[in-house]
Short mmCIF file of C-alpha atoms and ligand atoms in Angstrom, two decimals:
data_model
loop_
_atom_site.label_atom_id
_atom_site.label_comp_id
_atom_site.label_asym_id
_atom_site.label_seq_id
_atom_site.Cartn_x
_atom_site.Cartn_y
_atom_site.Cartn_z
CA UNK A 1 113.75 122.01 115.18
CA UNK A 2 114.80 118.86 117.13
CA UNK A 3 117.12 116.85 115.52
CA UNK A 4 116.67 113.13 114.66
CA UNK A 5 119.41 112.75 117.00
CA UNK A 6 118.33 114.76 119.31
CA UNK A 7 114.40 113.25 119.43
CA UNK A 8 116.11 109.86 119.48
CA UNK A 9 117.61 110.66 122.61
CA UNK A 10 114.76 112.22 123.97
CA UNK A 11 112.75 109.60 123.16
CA UNK A 12 115.21 107.17 124.75
CA UNK A 13 115.32 108.96 128.17
CA UNK A 14 111.62 109.24 128.33
CA UNK A 15 111.24 105.25 127.97
CA UNK A 16 114.13 105.00 130.57
CA UNK A 17 113.34 107.02 132.74
CA UNK A 18 115.11 110.46 134.20
CA UNK A 19 117.65 108.35 136.29
CA UNK A 20 119.10 107.27 132.84
CA UNK A 21 118.97 110.72 131.54
CA UNK A 22 121.01 111.99 134.38
CA UNK A 23 123.49 109.25 134.27
CA UNK A 24 123.64 109.55 130.43
CA UNK A 25 124.25 113.50 130.19
CA UNK A 26 126.72 113.08 133.55
CA UNK A 27 128.97 110.60 131.09
CA UNK A 28 128.76 112.71 127.89
CA UNK A 29 130.56 115.51 130.28
CA UNK A 30 133.33 112.96 130.95
CA UNK A 31 134.94 113.54 127.95
CA UNK A 32 137.57 115.57 128.96
CA UNK A 33 140.53 113.60 130.97
CA UNK A 34 140.83 116.16 133.20
CA UNK A 35 137.84 118.68 134.26
CA UNK A 36 139.11 121.69 135.93
CA UNK A 37 136.46 121.34 138.81
CA UNK A 38 137.66 117.74 139.27
CA UNK A 39 141.10 118.71 139.98
CA UNK A 40 139.93 121.69 141.81
CA UNK A 41 138.01 119.84 144.39
CA UNK A 42 139.69 120.19 147.76
CA UNK A 43 140.06 116.55 149.10
CA UNK A 44 138.98 115.72 152.30
CA UNK A 45 139.35 119.20 153.59
CA UNK A 46 142.54 119.45 151.88
CA UNK A 47 144.50 117.15 153.96
CA UNK A 48 145.37 114.87 151.11
CA UNK A 49 145.72 115.28 147.41
CA UNK A 50 143.19 113.02 145.74
CA UNK A 51 144.55 110.30 143.34
CA UNK A 52 143.27 111.99 140.43
CA UNK A 53 144.77 115.32 141.29
CA UNK A 54 147.92 113.45 141.93
CA UNK A 55 147.76 111.89 138.30
CA UNK A 56 147.09 115.36 137.31
CA UNK A 57 150.01 117.16 138.64
CA UNK A 58 152.30 114.05 137.35
CA UNK A 59 151.05 114.58 133.77
CA UNK A 60 151.97 118.24 134.25
CA UNK A 61 155.37 117.91 135.28
CA UNK A 62 158.38 116.23 133.56
CA UNK A 63 157.13 112.86 133.47
CA UNK A 64 158.83 109.29 134.68
CA UNK A 65 158.69 106.57 132.16
CA UNK A 66 155.94 104.89 133.94
CA UNK A 67 153.59 107.79 134.03
CA UNK A 68 154.34 108.10 130.38
CA UNK A 69 153.19 104.31 129.68
CA UNK A 70 149.98 105.47 131.41
CA UNK A 71 149.45 108.29 129.40
CA UNK A 72 150.11 106.27 126.13
CA UNK A 73 147.54 103.77 127.22
CA UNK A 74 144.53 106.13 127.95
CA UNK A 75 145.27 108.00 124.40
CA UNK A 76 145.03 104.57 122.47
CA UNK A 77 142.35 103.51 124.50
CA UNK A 78 140.55 106.82 123.55
CA UNK A 79 141.70 106.43 119.94
CA UNK A 80 140.56 102.92 119.50
CA UNK A 81 137.34 103.97 121.35
CA UNK A 82 136.32 106.84 118.56
CA UNK A 83 137.67 104.53 115.49
CA UNK A 84 135.93 101.40 116.70
CA UNK A 85 132.92 102.47 118.60
CA UNK A 86 129.69 103.40 116.78
CA UNK A 87 126.94 105.20 118.48
CA UNK A 88 126.17 103.75 121.84
CA UNK A 89 122.91 103.12 123.92
CA UNK A 90 122.84 105.06 127.44
CA UNK A 91 124.47 103.46 130.31
CA UNK A 92 122.01 101.88 132.60
CA UNK A 93 122.60 101.96 136.56
CA UNK A 94 123.04 97.97 136.54
CA UNK A 95 126.00 98.46 133.76
CA UNK A 96 127.89 100.12 136.71
CA UNK A 97 127.82 97.02 138.56
CA UNK A 98 131.40 96.22 138.20
CA UNK A 99 132.99 99.32 139.53
CA UNK A 100 133.88 99.30 142.96
CA UNK A 101 133.97 102.29 145.09
CA UNK A 102 136.39 103.18 147.77
CA UNK A 103 135.23 106.47 149.09
CA UNK A 104 138.22 106.72 151.61
CA UNK A 105 140.58 107.32 149.08
CA UNK A 106 138.74 108.43 146.10
CA UNK A 107 139.30 105.35 143.87
CA UNK A 108 136.97 103.67 141.53
CA UNK A 109 138.26 100.16 140.25
CA UNK A 110 136.47 97.95 137.98
CA UNK A 111 136.90 94.32 138.48
CA UNK A 112 137.61 91.99 135.68
CA UNK A 113 137.70 88.48 136.93
CA UNK A 114 140.87 86.38 136.14
CA UNK A 115 142.80 89.39 136.24
CA UNK A 116 143.84 89.62 139.88
CA UNK A 117 140.53 91.27 140.85
CA UNK A 118 140.34 89.47 144.64
CA UNK A 119 143.72 90.82 145.56
CA UNK A 120 142.69 94.07 143.96
CA UNK A 121 139.24 93.61 146.30
CA UNK A 122 141.86 92.68 149.37
CA UNK A 123 143.82 95.55 148.84
CA UNK A 124 141.22 98.11 148.46
CA UNK A 125 139.60 96.71 151.63
CA UNK A 126 142.68 97.43 153.40
CA UNK A 127 143.22 100.61 152.03
CA UNK A 128 139.36 101.70 153.08
CA UNK A 129 139.79 100.94 156.65
CA UNK A 130 139.81 104.50 157.39
CA UNK A 131 136.43 106.76 157.17
CA UNK A 132 135.45 109.20 154.49
CA UNK A 133 134.22 112.42 155.16
CA UNK A 134 131.07 111.31 153.54
CA UNK A 135 127.61 110.69 155.40
CA UNK A 136 127.02 107.18 155.43
CA UNK A 137 125.08 106.15 151.91
CA UNK A 138 122.23 104.01 151.51
CA UNK A 139 124.32 101.60 149.63
CA UNK A 140 127.05 101.45 152.62
CA UNK A 141 124.54 100.70 154.94
CA UNK A 142 123.06 97.90 153.44
CA UNK A 143 126.64 96.42 152.71
CA UNK A 144 127.71 93.50 153.86
CA UNK A 145 130.97 94.05 156.01
CA UNK A 146 134.12 93.06 153.95
CA UNK A 147 132.59 94.30 150.55
CA UNK A 148 132.87 97.50 148.53
CA UNK A 149 130.00 99.18 147.23
CA UNK A 150 129.34 99.16 143.70
CA UNK A 151 128.88 102.09 141.81
CA UNK A 152 125.31 100.56 140.87
CA UNK A 153 124.33 101.16 144.51
CA UNK A 154 124.45 105.04 144.28
CA UNK A 155 121.78 107.37 143.29
CA UNK A 156 122.92 109.28 139.96
CA UNK A 157 124.05 112.25 141.78
CA UNK A 158 126.07 110.43 143.89
CA UNK A 159 127.30 108.47 140.78
CA UNK A 160 128.18 111.34 139.05
CA UNK A 161 130.04 112.88 141.63
CA UNK A 162 132.57 110.17 142.06
CA UNK A 163 133.14 109.91 138.19
CA UNK A 164 134.01 113.33 138.17
CA UNK A 165 136.15 113.47 141.08
CA UNK A 166 137.46 109.94 141.80
CA UNK A 167 140.72 108.23 140.40
CA UNK A 168 138.99 105.34 138.03
CA UNK A 169 141.07 102.22 136.96
CA UNK A 170 140.66 98.86 135.64
CA UNK A 171 143.17 95.86 135.18
CA UNK A 172 142.97 93.89 131.79
CA UNK A 173 144.72 90.58 130.58
CA UNK A 174 145.58 89.20 127.05
CA UNK A 175 141.85 88.13 126.28
CA UNK A 176 142.65 84.84 125.00
CA UNK A 177 144.85 83.89 128.08
CA UNK A 178 142.04 85.43 130.46
CA UNK A 179 139.66 82.98 128.73
CA UNK A 180 141.86 79.98 128.95
CA UNK A 181 142.65 80.56 132.74
CA UNK A 182 138.70 81.16 133.26
CA UNK A 183 137.99 77.88 131.68
CA UNK A 184 140.77 76.23 133.49
CA UNK A 185 139.67 77.45 136.96
CA UNK A 186 135.76 77.41 136.42
CA UNK A 187 135.24 73.97 134.02
CA UNK A 188 138.19 72.02 134.46
CA UNK A 189 139.64 71.70 137.92
CA UNK A 190 137.50 69.83 140.33
CA UNK A 191 137.08 72.64 142.57
CA UNK A 192 134.86 74.30 139.96
CA UNK A 193 132.05 71.73 141.04
CA UNK A 194 129.40 74.84 141.32
CA UNK A 195 130.45 76.47 137.81
CA UNK A 196 130.59 72.74 136.16
CA UNK A 197 127.07 72.18 137.50
CA UNK A 198 125.67 75.55 136.29
CA UNK A 199 127.08 76.12 133.16
CA UNK A 200 129.02 72.20 132.41
CA UNK A 201 125.89 70.75 132.30
CA UNK A 202 124.18 73.22 130.06
CA UNK A 203 127.14 73.00 127.64
CA UNK A 204 126.84 68.92 127.82
CA UNK A 205 123.18 69.23 127.39
CA UNK A 206 123.13 71.47 124.52
CA UNK A 207 126.26 70.12 122.41
CA UNK A 208 126.62 66.27 122.90
CA UNK A 209 124.19 64.33 120.74
CA UNK A 210 124.66 61.43 123.27
CA UNK A 211 125.63 62.82 126.48
CA UNK A 212 126.10 60.29 129.51
CA UNK A 213 124.14 60.64 132.29
CA UNK A 214 127.01 61.53 134.77
CA UNK A 215 127.88 64.26 132.61
CA UNK A 216 124.48 65.58 132.04
CA UNK A 217 124.56 65.68 136.05
CA UNK A 218 127.71 66.88 136.67
CA UNK A 219 128.93 68.86 133.86
CA UNK A 220 132.39 67.88 135.01
CA UNK A 221 134.30 66.82 131.51
CA UNK A 222 133.61 69.79 129.03
CA UNK A 223 136.07 70.00 126.61
CA UNK A 224 137.94 73.64 125.82
CA UNK A 225 136.26 73.41 122.19
CA UNK A 226 132.93 72.87 123.45
CA UNK A 227 133.48 75.40 125.92
CA UNK A 228 134.51 77.69 122.90
CA UNK A 229 131.51 76.09 121.11
CA UNK A 230 129.18 77.48 123.84
CA UNK A 231 130.38 80.93 123.80
CA UNK A 232 129.99 81.25 120.05
CA UNK A 233 126.55 79.65 119.91
CA UNK A 234 124.12 82.65 119.46
CA UNK A 235 121.59 80.90 121.88
CA UNK A 236 124.29 81.84 124.83
CA UNK A 237 124.31 85.36 124.11
CA UNK A 238 120.38 85.41 123.55
CA UNK A 239 119.90 84.00 127.00
CA UNK A 240 121.43 87.15 128.75
CA UNK A 241 124.81 88.41 129.20
CA UNK A 242 128.27 86.32 129.42
CA UNK A 243 128.99 85.28 132.83
CA UNK A 244 131.65 87.74 133.92
CA UNK A 245 134.65 85.35 134.04
CA UNK A 246 134.25 84.98 130.44
CA UNK A 247 132.39 88.29 129.55
CA UNK A 248 134.43 90.59 127.57
CA UNK A 249 136.80 93.11 129.60
CA UNK A 250 134.78 95.99 127.51
CA UNK A 251 131.67 94.86 128.15
CA UNK A 252 132.23 94.80 132.31
CA UNK A 253 134.09 97.90 132.11
CA UNK A 254 132.66 100.10 129.23
CA UNK A 255 135.90 101.73 128.54
CA UNK A 256 134.26 103.68 125.80
CA UNK A 257 131.79 105.21 128.25
CA UNK A 258 133.37 105.91 131.20
CA UNK A 259 136.85 107.55 131.79
CA UNK A 260 139.42 105.60 132.94
CA UNK A 261 142.61 107.21 134.30
CA UNK A 262 144.87 104.11 134.62
CA UNK A 263 144.54 101.07 132.38
CA UNK A 264 146.39 98.41 134.32
CA UNK A 265 147.75 95.03 132.69
CA UNK A 266 148.04 91.43 134.13
CA UNK A 267 151.32 91.25 131.87
CA UNK A 268 152.93 94.20 133.99
CA UNK A 269 150.78 93.78 137.23
CA UNK A 270 153.33 94.51 139.80
CA UNK A 271 154.55 98.08 138.33
CA UNK A 272 150.98 98.80 137.64
CA UNK A 273 149.57 98.03 140.63
CA UNK A 274 152.58 100.22 142.57
CA UNK A 275 151.65 103.01 140.37
CA UNK A 276 147.92 102.96 141.12
CA UNK A 277 148.90 102.37 144.99
CA UNK A 278 151.50 105.62 144.70
CA UNK A 279 148.69 107.72 143.40
CA UNK A 280 146.26 106.31 146.16
CA UNK A 281 148.88 107.62 148.55
CA UNK A 282 150.08 104.18 149.76
CA UNK A 283 153.11 103.46 148.06
CA UNK A 284 154.45 101.19 150.89
CA UNK A 285 151.32 98.82 150.27
CA UNK A 286 152.76 95.62 148.68
CA UNK A 287 150.29 94.32 145.78
CA UNK A 288 150.56 90.52 146.16
CA UNK A 289 152.27 89.15 143.06
CA UNK A 290 151.90 85.62 141.07
CA UNK A 291 154.46 83.21 141.81
CA UNK A 292 157.52 83.38 139.45
CA UNK A 293 156.80 81.39 136.59
CA UNK A 294 153.16 81.50 136.85
CA UNK A 295 152.49 83.86 134.04
CA UNK A 296 154.50 81.79 131.49
CA UNK A 297 152.51 78.59 132.35
CA UNK A 298 149.30 80.63 132.15
CA UNK A 299 150.71 81.45 128.27
CA UNK A 300 151.75 78.06 127.56
CA UNK A 301 148.50 76.71 128.74
CA UNK A 302 146.79 79.10 126.77
CA UNK A 303 148.93 78.58 123.62
CA UNK A 304 148.51 74.67 123.97
CA UNK A 305 144.61 75.12 124.25
CA UNK A 306 144.36 77.26 121.46
CA UNK A 307 146.23 75.31 118.70
CA UNK A 308 143.97 72.48 118.91
CA UNK A 309 141.20 74.66 118.05
CA UNK A 310 140.16 74.59 114.00
CA UNK A 311 141.05 77.91 112.10
CA UNK A 312 137.16 78.45 111.73
CA UNK A 313 136.81 78.29 115.60
CA UNK A 314 140.04 80.47 116.33
CA UNK A 315 138.76 83.11 113.58
CA UNK A 316 135.02 83.40 115.22
CA UNK A 317 136.43 83.50 118.88
CA UNK A 318 138.94 86.41 117.73
CA UNK A 319 135.74 88.15 116.53
CA UNK A 320 134.23 87.75 119.29
CA UNK A 321 136.94 89.02 121.75
CA UNK A 322 138.22 91.78 119.06
CA UNK A 323 137.39 94.65 121.08
CA UNK A 324 139.40 93.71 123.99
CA UNK A 325 142.39 93.38 121.57
CA UNK A 326 141.84 97.00 119.98
CA UNK A 327 141.18 98.83 123.25
CA UNK A 328 143.92 97.58 125.12
CA UNK A 329 146.50 96.94 122.62
CA UNK A 330 147.19 93.40 122.78
CA UNK A 331 148.52 91.77 119.32
CA UNK A 332 146.87 88.87 117.85
CA UNK A 333 148.41 85.60 119.11
CA UNK A 334 151.29 84.21 117.16
CA UNK A 335 149.68 80.88 117.43
CA UNK A 336 146.27 81.93 115.60
CA UNK A 337 145.58 80.93 112.19
CA UNK A 338 143.17 83.74 111.15
CA UNK A 339 143.97 83.24 107.45
C1 LIG B 1 151.00 98.65 121.68
O1 LIG B 1 151.39 97.58 121.59
C2 LIG B 1 153.02 97.88 120.86
C3 LIG B 1 153.28 95.99 120.72
O2 LIG B 1 153.17 95.53 121.50
C4 LIG B 1 153.90 98.54 121.63
O3 LIG B 1 155.09 98.65 120.74
C5 LIG B 1 153.28 99.75 121.91
O4 LIG B 1 154.19 100.64 122.70
C6 LIG B 1 151.69 99.58 122.86
N1 LIG B 1 151.53 101.09 122.55
C7 LIG B 1 151.06 101.56 123.90
C8 LIG B 1 150.26 102.88 123.59
O5 LIG B 1 150.83 100.72 125.18
#
């Protein structure tokens, strides 16, 4: 007799359509870090080792210190996922929107805004200059030049093959530092005018009892506390997912559903980028680095912004971003007053 769990799953699949069933089944099959058929795949007619196979070989031999760091991060993510995630819904194709595809190299990159993602897109486009062995797909033909296709653009079979055989990576950042950076770039700085009109005006209208006509029209003077109140306002998430600049990294990249082979960190951007580029067979490529002192300045700015927030809001905000702290091994910032 069918178990209740199986029935639920079958019902969900019937409701959501066969596309999702296929996708869901493929993702469940991904659990082991390296499938033997994945690493055995001959790559571009055997001329080059795939990045995934290169990583597999690295993990078989005596590991470099860097390879060991990445193995431990993967394990920590895996453990944190099994400890902290409950039963999850099936992924829908649009959940894969942030996973960009580099068919030439065999890479999947989940981009998280405010974590050097523009630089990664540029580097991947540069790498992607070469042709791949694949026939052009629907996705690639439709794609504007200068943009990488997203996994969401492919059919389930094409998605599954790439998930099985490509090296998947993402880059994350200390969640509150990322949030402070998003606030600064999108709501505070003068060149965030489009974001200010789109989100700032909304925030002003919703949260200020007596807004000035100027602020209502331009949304240009949203304070950090107001931004946080907007994030925590139940209405915000009822209206749809958070904007990608402040959405949690786990909600953009689904690291407990998709297998990520490399978890890069903004805090160690240069080393981690070099590690990925080495696996991708482009060790000579230099990843653009932030200017010296920029990281420390960003950290200080985040600390200054959060210090002025009441412990009540700090606690609730930590609750909102907690999964990113747990999954990616970030410790609670020392300036937070959680008790
Ligand atoms: C997690 O973070 C702690 C404290 O920063 C660090 O000592 C440890 O090595 C990290 N673990 C992994 C797997 O990155």
